[in-house]
Amino acid sequence: MLAGEELIHRRQGGLGETLAGMPGTHLDNFGGGASRPVIRGQTVPRIEVLSDGANLFDVSSISPDHAITTDPLLLDAIEIQRGPAAVRYGGNATNGAINLIDSKVPKAVPEGGLTGATEVRYGTGDEEKTVVGRVTAGIGQFALHAEGARRSAEDYDVPNAYGSDKLRDSFADSTSYSIGASWITPKGYLGAAFTRMESEYGLPGHSHINGVCHTHGLDLHCEAHGGFEDPFGGSDDHSAYIKLRSERVDIRGDYDGLLPGFAHTRLRLSYTDYTHDEIDGELRFSRFTNEVYDGRFELTHEPLLGFTGTLGVQYTDSRFGGINANNLHRPFPDGAYGFDGRPDYSTENVGIFLNERQSFGALDVEAAVRKDWRKMEVGVPSWRSTVGPELAALFVKWYGADWQAVLEAEDVELFRLRNPTVRHDPLSASVSATLNVGQGYALALSLAHTERAPSVRELYARGNNLATNSYELGLVAEVEGFENRGVSAQDILESTDAINLTFRKTGGALGFEVGLFYQDVSDYVFARLIETENETGVPHNFLVYTAADARFAGIDGQVSYQLAPASRITVFGDYVNATLKNENDNLPRIPPGRLGARYEHSAGPLTGDLEYYRTFAQDEFATYETRTGGYNMVNATLSYRLNIGQGDKSVEFYVRGTNLLNELAFAHTSFVKDQSPLRGRSVAFGMRHSF
């Protein structure tokens, strides 16, 4: 759990940067605007991101340049769930669920009728300017909440060893606000909130020069010829950036004793309307959209034969669009015929789940199971013709008076053949046992079987992803000469059998939590390199999504010791080993090992910490990757808190420095590590007022 002052001091503009450095969690970065957390070697879609127990719907799992639509500046806490607690959210929580806890739907009437906080911050490394405000007011049984944040940051500093003191196009601006209200009783609450987020951020190292790349069988060709043209042309020296807008409506309810036999009822309803444009200079070359209706209903039953548990159902209906389209800036040509527009990818998912737990003396047992039924189908784009009279006359001669209908039917048939409807019915289950041996010591063992259906990109990719300098083909694509493509995409279901062993000690001077894990994965879906094309001078990878067996194993955790009532030292670290079974290659973007220490001290209203960790070199990398060197990271925080009244009223001044050694560091977990190094030295000055 990351909360309180630690969250306030660590939070950045993105979720990945905020969580980076926690044991077992690394960063998949893309400049200053998009950063995704990597947990035990994996990021989305093998991590489910939640908003107070409800799925957070954006397009961050589609490409690493897509931001996770949350503003850490407005969060109360961040918790990582594993084992049975994560299984209830489905197969995408294979490596855990990150629950973002906020206050946009109030759960209680504030004491005294009014609470709130304001914060301002300035960062030297990117000229960050941040303003945050939130307030909750109570009127009888009703509570109203409003919050907002505005953050503006220029290109961030990098060490001169990179060849420049700034990372071009790493700027990031964002605005978020939310308005919510709840009806609150002694037994629970029912409320709703509207949230809007706008963001504009650069794509470092982006190049459109490979927009002409196409394939001939297993050969990637990056030269214009025949019908294959460069959709951009012109100079490649301007900025490329993403302009994002997300609107979301949440309805949340928690209530005790609503139905006979059930101790608690929980409701989570949401509607998400997400859009972002990818802009190259003055041209909008792509647009991603995601419209999602989601409902989740849970009933926690009274004790039954000693067991307490929760039965739930979830229904999701979504329509996504954006992949395989990089030419929206080009109008439909004259004298042509064919599809005009983008296909929509519709997904309907129904899931049911059950979670049960019981204590047998010192032994706590918990089990969970979830079954899903998912259908994904591709909508055919509109078809049009702008052919002239001479060509139209020939078509009449060849196909008859209804030549347009004939040609459209042929195109639609081919489209549906290349984009089939796919159904998956994944099943996931987990059981855990925790032995509390006394004096704060505990030993926990969990076993899990998780099934994950491939994502929309893994299934249907067919074209250039300019952000990652790659041409990608999904599982449904037929690739002449490529082995292991005879299995239907509908038969590929990523299946993970995992075992986790955790040692834990709480209370007293010594505290620790150390976890060991092992995952055996069948039909692990990943992008396999076919070739790298250097024809344009900018390397472009030809990647084909395929499935192979894989294995993950590792350790992560931390050990802390209270040296004195006012000081504590913590040692932390993590390591992941990942291999492709039966193949002479490694999995891409696996984080290297890391080991560090943190010292914390407080003296009345003054608190501080000093943190150092070493991220080691990654010498085990995939065929199309390169070795990533290790680096040292030193961070420090100093804060002074002044109480200004009764209760929680206070003013806090803080300063936090990151990468104080100003080391040139690259994240091996990033698709674009060489074009997007981590931030150089930066110092953030902040003031937070709570009332």
XYZ file of C-alpha atoms in Angstrom:
691
model
C 0.000 0.000 0.000
C 1.320 3.428 -0.991
C -0.495 6.164 0.931
C -0.107 9.221 3.103
C 3.000 11.370 2.917
C 4.932 8.707 1.015
C 2.395 8.865 -1.830
C 2.326 12.685 -1.727
C 6.087 12.891 -2.107
C 6.513 10.093 -4.675
C 3.672 10.816 -7.054
C 4.447 11.987 -10.554
C 2.346 12.736 -13.615
C 2.074 9.029 -14.526
C 1.225 5.880 -12.580
C 4.379 4.038 -13.656
C 6.705 6.812 -12.471
C 4.798 7.046 -9.188
C 5.161 3.340 -8.375
C 8.691 2.883 -9.752
C 11.134 1.895 -7.030
C 8.652 -0.093 -4.950
C 9.766 -3.730 -4.489
C 8.751 -5.824 -7.491
C 7.611 -2.791 -9.491
C 9.535 -1.218 -12.366
C 8.721 1.376 -15.009
C 7.821 1.144 -18.692
C 8.349 4.762 -19.714
C 7.621 6.766 -22.837
C 8.826 10.297 -22.139
C 7.026 12.399 -19.551
C 3.453 11.638 -20.583
C 3.029 7.861 -20.602
C 4.425 5.510 -17.996
C 3.101 2.065 -17.138
C 3.990 -0.011 -14.050
C 5.779 -3.329 -14.557
C 5.023 -5.883 -11.827
C 7.161 -9.006 -11.595
C 8.277 -8.617 -15.176
C 4.905 -7.840 -16.777
C 2.819 -4.766 -17.517
C -0.689 -4.308 -18.954
C -2.575 -6.300 -20.219
C -1.277 -8.745 -17.578
C -1.956 -6.162 -14.847
C -5.484 -4.911 -14.216
C -5.790 -1.265 -13.182
C -8.831 -0.461 -11.039
C -10.587 2.674 -9.882
C -11.872 1.893 -6.369
C -12.601 -1.718 -7.310
C -13.930 -1.029 -10.819
C -11.926 -1.600 -13.999
C -10.249 1.481 -15.440
C -10.898 1.531 -19.182
C -8.428 3.304 -21.454
C -6.131 2.113 -24.256
C -2.873 1.839 -22.302
C -2.678 -1.904 -23.043
C -2.688 -1.258 -26.798
C 0.669 0.522 -27.040
C 3.303 1.814 -24.571
C 2.876 5.413 -25.762
C -0.705 5.412 -24.443
C -1.119 6.864 -20.953
C -3.042 5.257 -18.103
C -5.962 7.599 -17.476
C -5.468 8.378 -13.831
C -3.980 11.395 -12.115
C -1.833 10.261 -9.159
C -2.096 13.809 -7.801
C -5.735 13.099 -6.883
C -5.343 9.635 -5.328
C -5.634 8.792 -1.627
C -3.777 5.481 -1.864
C -2.555 2.818 -4.281
C -2.714 -0.854 -3.371
C -1.465 -3.903 -5.266
C -3.610 -7.023 -4.957
C -2.472 -10.568 -5.729
C -3.772 -14.112 -5.309
C -7.514 -14.674 -4.731
C -8.078 -10.920 -4.305
C -6.867 -10.365 -7.899
C -8.574 -13.407 -9.480
C -11.987 -11.803 -8.991
C -10.950 -9.243 -11.652
C -10.226 -11.849 -14.332
C -7.331 -13.136 -16.397
C -5.851 -9.691 -17.057
C -4.836 -9.623 -13.386
C -2.344 -12.463 -13.891
C 0.403 -10.416 -12.248
C -1.886 -8.511 -9.923
C -4.433 -5.733 -9.765
C -3.532 -2.116 -8.969
C -6.397 -0.488 -7.094
C -6.435 3.319 -7.264
C -8.273 4.614 -4.209
C -9.832 8.067 -4.465
C -12.498 10.227 -2.849
C -14.432 11.401 -5.887
C -17.505 9.525 -4.627
C -17.687 10.436 -0.903
C -18.155 7.514 1.510
C -18.752 9.537 4.675
C -19.957 12.956 5.757
C -16.847 14.927 6.810
C -16.480 15.821 10.469
C -17.208 19.485 11.000
C -18.989 19.609 7.653
C -15.992 20.529 5.516
C -12.586 19.034 4.680
C -10.138 19.591 1.885
C -6.593 20.118 0.740
C -4.599 22.233 -1.665
C -1.129 21.713 -3.047
C 1.301 23.562 -5.254
C 4.552 22.167 -6.609
C 7.443 23.217 -8.813
C 10.011 20.862 -10.341
C 13.398 21.977 -11.632
C 14.107 19.089 -14.026
C 11.191 19.819 -16.349
C 9.926 23.189 -15.087
C 6.931 21.378 -13.648
C 4.148 23.617 -12.362
C 1.376 21.819 -10.491
C -1.734 23.001 -8.664
C -4.084 20.582 -6.873
C -7.272 21.239 -4.926
C -10.015 19.155 -3.343
C -12.932 19.800 -1.010
C -15.694 17.679 0.553
C -18.736 19.274 2.165
C -21.488 17.622 4.198
C -25.144 18.647 4.268
C -27.216 16.362 6.485
C -27.017 12.860 4.968
C -25.446 14.141 1.770
C -21.819 14.793 0.909
C -20.509 16.761 -2.061
C -16.979 16.473 -3.414
C -15.014 18.451 -5.983
C -11.363 18.088 -6.967
C -9.037 19.178 -9.711
C -5.394 19.201 -10.760
C -3.425 21.112 -13.363
C 0.105 20.073 -14.287
C 2.395 21.549 -16.917
C 5.902 20.247 -17.622
C 8.413 21.042 -20.346
C 10.925 18.623 -21.878
C 12.781 17.025 -19.002
C 16.506 17.184 -18.248
C 18.772 14.282 -19.151
C 22.515 13.965 -18.491
C 24.762 15.476 -21.165
C 26.179 12.015 -21.858
C 22.995 11.381 -23.860
C 24.122 14.014 -26.357
C 21.681 16.681 -25.210
C 20.692 18.178 -21.876
C 16.961 17.864 -22.657
C 14.917 14.959 -23.995
C 13.097 16.417 -26.937
C 9.322 15.901 -26.971
C 9.172 14.644 -23.385
C 6.804 17.467 -22.383
C 3.503 16.668 -20.684
C 0.502 18.825 -19.786
C -2.614 17.518 -18.072
C -5.824 18.759 -16.503
C -8.155 16.613 -14.395
C -11.278 17.358 -12.419
C -14.093 15.439 -10.796
C -17.438 16.311 -9.217
C -19.295 13.802 -7.052
C -22.061 13.436 -4.499
C -23.342 10.711 -2.185
C -26.319 9.862 0.007
C -24.872 8.459 3.233
C -26.491 6.455 6.036
C -25.059 4.518 9.001
C -25.271 1.362 6.849
C -23.556 2.649 3.732
C -23.710 5.053 0.844
C -24.811 5.472 -2.760
C -23.165 8.091 -4.944
C -22.006 9.168 -8.364
C -19.189 11.181 -9.902
C -18.218 12.671 -13.229
C -14.522 12.797 -14.104
C -12.825 14.473 -17.030
C -9.155 14.258 -17.930
C -7.318 16.072 -20.698
C -3.683 15.516 -21.532
C -1.204 16.520 -24.204
C 2.231 14.923 -24.229
C 5.108 14.373 -26.620
C 6.460 11.161 -28.145
C 10.266 11.198 -27.863
C 12.183 9.863 -30.842
C 9.038 9.448 -32.922
C 9.609 9.184 -36.674
C 7.056 8.846 -39.451
C 9.622 7.939 -42.083
C 8.719 4.246 -41.795
C 5.043 4.863 -42.467
C 5.682 3.434 -45.935
C 6.766 0.030 -44.575
C 4.751 -2.971 -45.754
C 5.233 -6.702 -46.118
C 5.650 -9.214 -48.904
C 5.141 -12.510 -47.115
C 7.877 -12.666 -44.471
C 9.807 -9.765 -45.994
C 9.444 -6.249 -44.600
C 9.855 -3.619 -47.299
C 10.297 0.090 -46.483
C 10.301 1.698 -49.898
C 7.382 3.228 -51.780
C 6.315 1.451 -54.949
C 3.125 0.596 -56.797
C 0.167 1.033 -54.464
C 2.407 1.323 -51.405
C 2.986 5.012 -50.734
C 4.428 7.027 -47.896
C 1.325 8.364 -46.101
C 3.303 11.327 -44.740
C 6.179 12.545 -46.874
C 8.009 15.751 -46.114
C 10.222 16.621 -43.186
C 10.477 14.478 -40.079
C 11.988 17.120 -37.809
C 8.853 18.361 -36.038
C 7.147 17.111 -32.876
C 4.743 14.238 -32.647
C 2.368 14.193 -29.697
C -0.825 12.740 -28.276
C -3.861 14.819 -27.381
C -6.079 12.873 -24.983
C -9.560 13.322 -23.566
C -11.323 10.924 -21.221
C -14.729 11.344 -19.624
C -16.078 8.871 -17.106
C -19.229 8.537 -15.014
C -19.059 6.347 -11.900
C -21.925 5.113 -9.751
C -20.740 3.473 -6.545
C -22.595 1.977 -3.632
C -21.713 -0.009 -0.528
C -24.455 -1.020 1.878
C -24.735 -3.364 4.876
C -27.736 -5.624 5.507
C -29.628 -4.659 2.370
C -30.786 -8.218 1.579
C -31.602 -11.121 3.928
C -28.670 -13.494 4.345
C -26.171 -11.021 2.954
C -23.978 -8.836 5.137
C -22.898 -6.434 2.418
C -23.876 -5.291 -1.062
C -21.513 -3.512 -3.454
C -22.356 -1.798 -6.741
C -19.932 -0.416 -9.328
C -21.306 1.051 -12.564
C -19.289 3.115 -15.032
C -19.440 4.676 -18.466
C -16.180 5.656 -20.157
C -15.798 7.790 -23.282
C -12.133 7.899 -24.271
C -10.490 9.556 -27.296
C -6.957 10.474 -28.197
C -5.472 11.865 -31.379
C -1.926 11.114 -32.496
C -0.580 14.190 -34.232
C 2.558 14.529 -36.328
C 3.386 18.205 -36.789
C 0.083 19.595 -38.025
C -1.304 16.252 -39.256
C -3.633 14.017 -37.277
C -2.573 10.593 -38.506
C -4.443 8.376 -36.036
C -7.320 8.461 -33.551
C -7.966 5.937 -30.778
C -11.364 5.645 -29.135
C -12.876 3.450 -26.453
C -16.491 3.622 -25.330
C -17.276 1.253 -22.479
C -20.324 0.414 -20.375
C -19.417 -1.652 -17.325
C -21.394 -2.982 -14.388
C -20.253 -4.964 -11.369
C -22.531 -6.247 -8.582
C -21.279 -8.072 -5.488
C -23.035 -9.763 -2.564
C -21.142 -10.751 0.579
C -23.049 -13.480 2.421
C -23.408 -14.013 6.135
C -21.172 -16.739 7.686
C -22.108 -20.142 6.266
C -20.460 -23.225 7.766
C -17.785 -20.871 9.030
C -17.108 -19.338 5.615
C -17.694 -15.745 4.567
C -17.478 -14.826 0.937
C -18.529 -12.678 -1.968
C -20.469 -13.676 -5.068
C -20.367 -11.282 -7.986
C -21.195 -10.710 -11.618
C -19.701 -8.276 -14.121
C -20.924 -7.237 -17.560
C -18.845 -5.170 -19.981
C -19.786 -3.835 -23.402
C -17.090 -1.897 -25.224
C -16.377 -0.497 -28.671
C -12.767 0.287 -29.493
C -11.141 1.812 -32.558
C -7.736 2.984 -33.684
C -5.293 0.211 -34.513
C -4.033 -0.281 -38.071
C -4.858 3.303 -39.068
C -2.027 5.807 -39.657
C -3.436 7.842 -42.530
C -6.445 9.747 -41.203
C -4.868 12.978 -42.485
C -5.297 11.809 -46.091
C -8.707 12.296 -47.741
C -10.294 9.489 -49.701
C -8.690 9.744 -53.173
C -10.497 10.503 -56.409
C -10.856 7.638 -58.853
C -10.764 5.019 -56.123
C -13.065 2.603 -54.391
C -12.931 0.685 -51.112
C -13.342 1.146 -47.386
C -13.429 4.687 -46.059
C -13.027 4.760 -42.314
C -11.809 2.667 -39.417
C -13.215 -0.619 -38.173
C -14.704 -0.832 -34.696
C -13.707 -3.696 -32.411
C -16.679 -4.620 -30.227
C -16.248 -6.715 -27.114
C -18.966 -8.191 -24.928
C -17.873 -9.902 -21.720
C -19.815 -11.572 -18.927
C -17.990 -12.742 -15.828
C -19.099 -14.405 -12.613
C -16.871 -14.886 -9.593
C -16.881 -16.263 -6.068
C -14.464 -15.523 -3.226
C -14.565 -17.452 0.074
C -12.468 -17.285 3.242
C -12.338 -18.866 6.695
C -9.994 -19.007 9.653
C -9.004 -22.271 11.307
C -7.262 -21.026 14.407
C -3.919 -19.632 13.295
C -4.564 -20.649 9.672
C -6.439 -18.286 7.317
C -7.682 -19.848 4.074
C -9.027 -17.983 1.044
C -10.133 -19.203 -2.378
C -11.530 -17.493 -5.458
C -12.745 -18.540 -8.897
C -13.912 -16.559 -11.920
C -15.435 -17.637 -15.231
C -15.750 -15.314 -18.250
C -17.459 -15.487 -21.615
C -15.990 -13.029 -24.119
C -16.961 -12.301 -27.701
C -14.923 -9.926 -29.860
C -16.015 -8.964 -33.353
C -14.863 -6.411 -35.895
C -17.302 -4.006 -37.530
C -16.927 -3.479 -41.268
C -16.060 0.147 -42.199
C -18.175 2.106 -44.637
C -17.505 1.533 -48.350
C -17.513 4.168 -51.074
C -16.528 4.815 -54.660
C -15.177 7.931 -56.383
C -14.358 6.325 -59.725
C -14.897 8.380 -62.866
C -17.389 7.601 -65.649
C -14.879 5.769 -67.856
C -13.858 3.284 -65.171
C -17.480 3.004 -64.019
C -18.477 2.015 -67.559
C -15.877 -0.763 -67.540
C -17.163 -2.007 -64.187
C -20.711 -2.074 -65.581
C -19.420 -4.180 -68.470
C -17.535 -6.574 -66.182
C -19.880 -6.791 -63.159
C -23.220 -5.435 -64.342
C -25.277 -2.453 -63.304
C -24.849 -3.328 -59.595
C -21.050 -3.310 -59.846
C -20.665 -1.240 -56.672
C -22.637 -3.787 -54.645
C -20.600 -6.625 -56.171
C -17.238 -5.019 -55.389
C -18.357 -4.031 -51.907
C -19.515 -7.599 -51.201
C -16.116 -8.945 -52.304
C -14.278 -6.482 -50.063
C -16.565 -7.221 -47.114
C -16.074 -10.975 -47.531
C -12.291 -10.572 -47.579
C -12.435 -8.188 -44.609
C -14.423 -10.644 -42.509
C -12.064 -13.455 -43.475
C -9.087 -11.381 -42.313
C -10.902 -10.159 -39.165
C -12.899 -13.097 -37.808
C -15.121 -13.003 -34.746
C -13.272 -14.563 -31.818
C -14.753 -16.101 -28.658
C -12.904 -17.051 -25.504
C -14.184 -18.513 -22.213
C -11.304 -18.157 -19.722
C -11.412 -19.659 -16.240
C -9.212 -18.504 -13.354
C -8.916 -19.800 -9.805
C -6.684 -19.283 -6.799
C -6.343 -20.620 -3.260
C -4.151 -19.249 -0.479
C -3.310 -20.210 3.073
C -1.697 -17.941 5.653
C -0.207 -19.379 8.830
C 0.071 -16.814 11.636
C 2.776 -18.268 13.864
C 2.657 -15.533 16.510
C 4.613 -12.417 17.450
C 3.721 -10.888 14.080
C 5.256 -13.647 11.957
C 3.259 -15.169 9.099
C 3.876 -17.559 6.219
C 1.560 -17.424 3.186
C 1.291 -19.830 0.264
C -0.927 -19.243 -2.777
C -1.594 -21.350 -5.864
C -3.271 -19.919 -8.946
C -4.412 -20.988 -12.395
C -5.129 -17.991 -14.599
C -6.400 -17.930 -18.177
C -6.055 -14.743 -20.230
C -7.693 -14.100 -23.583
C -5.505 -12.234 -26.120
C -6.000 -8.479 -26.372
C -7.356 -6.687 -29.422
C -3.866 -5.743 -30.615
C -2.515 -9.257 -30.086
C -5.394 -10.550 -32.202
C -5.935 -8.013 -34.960
C -2.761 -5.954 -35.429
C -1.986 -5.520 -39.124
C 0.247 -2.568 -39.888
C 2.767 -0.041 -38.631
C 3.024 1.060 -35.027
C 5.124 4.175 -35.562
C 5.546 4.835 -31.840
C 7.446 1.578 -31.322
C 9.148 1.553 -34.753
C 7.531 -1.729 -35.703
C 5.265 -3.407 -38.231
C 2.986 -5.829 -36.388
C 0.749 -8.744 -37.349
C -1.757 -10.226 -34.896
C -2.713 -13.806 -34.195
C -5.528 -13.885 -36.763
C -3.230 -12.847 -39.637
C -2.106 -15.533 -42.034
C 1.628 -15.239 -42.668
C 2.963 -17.304 -45.547
C 6.035 -19.279 -44.540
C 5.680 -18.609 -40.805
C 5.699 -21.679 -38.592
C 3.118 -22.419 -35.903
C 0.375 -20.360 -37.543
C -1.999 -23.263 -38.183
C -3.830 -22.891 -34.857
C -6.952 -20.732 -34.792
C -6.641 -17.577 -32.704
C -9.788 -18.747 -30.924
C -7.847 -21.743 -29.606
C -5.057 -19.627 -28.093
C -5.697 -18.953 -24.436
C -2.737 -17.875 -22.339
C -2.688 -20.150 -19.304
C -0.553 -19.494 -16.200
C 0.019 -21.832 -13.259
C 1.637 -19.888 -10.435
C 2.912 -20.496 -6.940
C 3.712 -17.682 -4.508
C 5.380 -18.004 -1.116
C 5.469 -14.970 1.192
C 7.254 -14.502 4.519
C 5.935 -11.609 6.589
C 6.682 -9.966 9.964
C 4.733 -7.024 11.367
C 4.985 -5.202 14.661
C 8.095 -4.653 16.720
C 11.414 -3.214 15.625
C 11.913 -5.746 12.825
C 9.501 -5.924 9.934
C 9.729 -7.623 6.592
C 7.800 -8.999 3.628
C 9.630 -11.197 1.138
C 7.928 -13.007 -1.719
C 9.087 -15.877 -3.938
C 7.154 -16.663 -7.104
C 7.156 -19.143 -9.969
C 4.934 -19.010 -13.063
C 4.634 -21.659 -15.753
C 2.874 -20.179 -18.789
C 1.394 -22.093 -21.727
C 0.678 -20.187 -24.947
C 2.362 -17.027 -23.711
C 1.471 -14.394 -26.320
C 4.318 -12.128 -27.373
C 5.636 -10.271 -30.423
C 8.258 -12.390 -32.170
C 10.879 -10.659 -34.311
C 10.957 -11.733 -37.960
C 13.434 -9.171 -39.252
C 14.708 -5.623 -38.780
C 14.605 -3.354 -41.831
C 17.099 -0.458 -42.033
C 16.242 0.764 -45.516
C 15.172 4.260 -44.406
C 17.989 4.710 -41.912
C 15.568 4.303 -38.985
C 15.405 0.634 -37.883
C 11.934 -0.893 -38.183
C 11.091 -4.256 -36.610
C 8.748 -6.770 -38.228
C 6.908 -8.373 -35.291
C 4.401 -11.218 -35.451
C 2.323 -12.054 -32.400
C 2.621 -15.728 -31.595
C 2.308 -18.080 -28.639
C 5.004 -20.123 -26.915
C 5.584 -21.653 -23.505
C 7.406 -19.490 -20.972
C 8.572 -19.517 -17.375
C 8.929 -16.706 -14.833
C 10.601 -16.960 -11.436
C 11.820 -14.394 -8.983
C 11.987 -12.785 -5.582
C 11.030 -9.355 -4.242
C 10.513 -7.713 -0.907
C 11.885 -5.516 1.814
C 13.263 -5.782 5.348
C 13.110 -2.838 7.740
C 14.469 -2.234 11.227
C 13.494 0.475 13.683
C 16.874 1.787 14.848
C 15.259 4.229 17.265
C 11.750 5.616 17.781
C 12.512 8.323 15.208
C 14.573 6.405 12.647
C 14.182 3.332 10.471
C 16.315 1.668 7.813
C 14.884 -0.492 5.019
C 16.607 -2.791 2.555
C 14.623 -3.725 -0.567
C 15.125 -5.463 -3.870
C 13.701 -7.626 -6.625
C 14.786 -10.037 -9.333
C 12.941 -11.717 -12.219
C 14.203 -14.527 -14.423
C 12.141 -15.204 -17.554
C 12.785 -17.755 -20.277
C 11.100 -19.043 -23.399
C 10.883 -22.778 -22.875
C 12.130 -24.966 -25.730
C 13.386 -21.944 -27.699
C 16.789 -20.345 -28.119
C 15.687 -16.831 -27.203
C 14.709 -14.650 -24.255
C 11.519 -12.751 -23.631
C 11.739 -9.025 -24.393
C 11.634 -6.138 -21.903
C 12.209 -8.135 -18.713
C 13.444 -5.875 -15.869
C 16.916 -6.492 -14.438
C 17.622 -7.143 -10.772
C 17.632 -4.300 -8.272
C 18.876 -3.829 -4.698
C 18.633 -0.757 -2.499
C 18.269 0.796 0.934
C 16.287 3.658 2.454
C 16.883 5.551 5.703
C 14.015 7.513 7.296
C 14.272 9.904 10.230
C 11.872 12.253 11.984
C 12.490 15.018 14.497
C 9.180 16.480 15.575
C 7.613 18.262 12.597
C 10.720 17.601 10.453
C 10.971 14.323 8.529
C 13.332 13.114 5.859
C 14.495 10.083 3.941
C 17.457 9.128 1.806
C 17.126 6.327 -0.737
C 19.717 4.539 -2.845
C 19.261 1.589 -5.164
C 21.280 -0.129 -7.826
C 19.531 -1.371 -10.944
C 21.830 -3.968 -12.426
C 22.617 -4.499 -16.096
C 20.277 -6.681 -18.129
C 22.475 -9.201 -19.929
C 19.674 -11.617 -20.855
C 17.697 -10.013 -23.643
C 15.650 -10.938 -26.702
C 17.111 -11.254 -30.194
C 16.060 -7.788 -31.317
C 17.084 -6.069 -28.074
C 20.446 -4.834 -26.854
C 22.117 -5.035 -23.490
C 21.020 -2.375 -21.014
C 23.628 -1.080 -18.610
C 23.042 -0.750 -14.904
C 22.745 2.510 -13.018
C 22.680 3.981 -9.513
C 19.714 5.988 -8.306
C 19.777 8.349 -5.309
C 16.603 10.087 -4.127
C 15.936 12.149 -1.009
C 13.003 13.879 0.665
C 12.803 16.528 3.389
C 9.508 17.849 4.771
C 8.312 20.139 7.545
C 4.754 19.941 8.850
C 3.139 22.763 10.784
C -0.139 22.136 12.591
C -2.417 25.166 12.336
C -5.474 24.059 14.234
C -7.420 21.157 15.633
C -7.692 17.811 13.879
C -5.860 17.354 10.597
C -5.435 21.028 9.790
C -1.822 21.551 8.755
C 0.592 23.023 6.271
C 3.445 20.913 4.946
C 6.487 22.136 3.055
C 8.572 19.537 1.273
C 11.430 19.155 -1.160
C 12.205 15.931 -3.023
C 15.238 15.263 -5.181
C 15.404 12.414 -7.694
C 18.388 10.998 -9.555
C 20.643 13.244 -7.521
C 23.739 11.665 -9.093
C 22.403 12.714 -12.510
C 23.131 9.291 -13.991
C 22.220 8.453 -17.570
C 19.767 5.601 -17.091
C 17.724 3.499 -19.482
C 14.764 1.259 -18.581
C 15.124 -2.146 -20.213
C 11.361 -2.587 -19.790
C 10.632 0.195 -22.290
C 9.834 -0.377 -25.975
C 11.802 2.785 -26.690
C 14.550 2.678 -24.072
C 17.223 4.234 -26.308
C 15.046 7.148 -27.381
C 13.538 7.737 -23.938
C 16.114 7.689 -21.109
C 14.953 8.221 -17.555
C 14.883 11.693 -16.050
C 18.115 13.364 -15.004
C 18.563 15.239 -11.756
C 15.423 17.018 -10.618
C 14.268 18.719 -7.424
C 10.584 19.286 -6.629
C 9.486 21.950 -4.118
C 5.968 21.672 -2.745
C 3.500 23.029 -0.218
C 0.387 21.152 0.899
C -2.405 22.610 3.003
C -4.998 20.356 4.682
C -8.127 21.663 6.370
